[in-house]
XYZ file of C-alpha atoms in Angstrom:
83
model
C 12.395 54.982 -39.624
C 14.481 53.602 -36.805
C 16.735 55.301 -34.296
C 19.861 53.614 -32.918
C 19.917 54.466 -29.188
C 22.962 52.427 -28.137
C 24.052 48.835 -27.556
C 22.581 47.615 -30.861
C 19.065 48.710 -29.891
C 16.855 50.290 -32.548
C 13.495 51.880 -31.824
C 10.918 53.120 -34.287
C 11.004 56.895 -34.417
C 7.208 57.089 -34.414
C 7.187 55.286 -31.025
C 9.540 57.810 -29.374
C 7.672 60.116 -27.019
C 10.662 62.008 -25.614
C 14.448 62.140 -25.589
C 15.596 63.786 -22.375
C 18.961 64.893 -21.033
C 20.318 62.943 -18.047
C 20.252 66.071 -15.877
C 16.492 65.611 -15.513
C 17.069 62.448 -13.484
C 17.847 64.325 -10.289
C 16.406 67.768 -10.959
C 12.696 66.965 -11.069
C 10.682 65.085 -8.432
C 7.960 64.500 -11.028
C 10.460 62.867 -13.384
C 11.843 60.755 -10.540
C 8.327 59.567 -9.670
C 7.566 58.794 -13.323
C 10.725 56.708 -13.684
C 9.980 54.805 -10.462
C 6.510 53.955 -11.777
C 8.038 52.698 -15.042
C 10.846 50.687 -13.389
C 9.510 47.343 -14.716
C 9.793 48.530 -18.311
C 13.141 50.311 -18.007
C 16.313 49.127 -19.705
C 19.749 50.556 -18.959
C 21.896 50.473 -22.095
C 24.776 52.434 -20.574
C 27.713 50.333 -19.430
C 29.276 53.404 -17.830
C 27.445 56.714 -17.569
C 23.904 57.556 -18.609
C 23.701 60.549 -20.934
C 20.043 60.517 -21.973
C 16.638 58.980 -21.339
C 14.470 57.773 -24.209
C 10.774 57.298 -23.475
C 8.766 55.214 -25.941
C 5.230 53.875 -25.936
C 6.328 50.638 -24.280
C 9.766 51.196 -22.713
C 12.088 53.649 -21.010
C 15.745 53.408 -22.029
C 18.808 54.880 -20.324
C 21.248 55.544 -23.142
C 25.008 56.134 -23.237
C 24.448 58.544 -26.143
C 23.884 62.262 -25.638
C 20.428 63.673 -26.327
C 21.898 66.005 -28.990
C 23.394 62.993 -30.800
C 20.079 61.158 -30.691
C 18.232 64.220 -31.984
C 20.669 64.558 -34.883
C 20.268 60.857 -35.708
C 16.476 61.094 -35.564
C 16.508 63.839 -38.193
C 18.663 61.837 -40.627
C 17.000 59.710 -43.246
C 18.039 56.064 -42.996
C 17.160 53.052 -45.066
C 17.241 49.562 -43.601
C 17.272 46.726 -46.077
C 16.204 43.257 -44.970
C 18.334 40.612 -46.607
């Protein structure tokens, strides 16, 4: 399955390691260090404010969607049909 994380970006749900709330950006020095180390593979999808951080096997995404919204979407069954 795929998860829409904002700005027309879909990621495979089996590649998602974590979906984190934006409040972790400034509250944890370990998280800050991790994100600095992954800066080359980080993509900011939020045109205004960041609401969540999605960590996958290959990328880190800053999303404009709330972590609760992403969790709800990840639990829904979706079918994508290639035409």
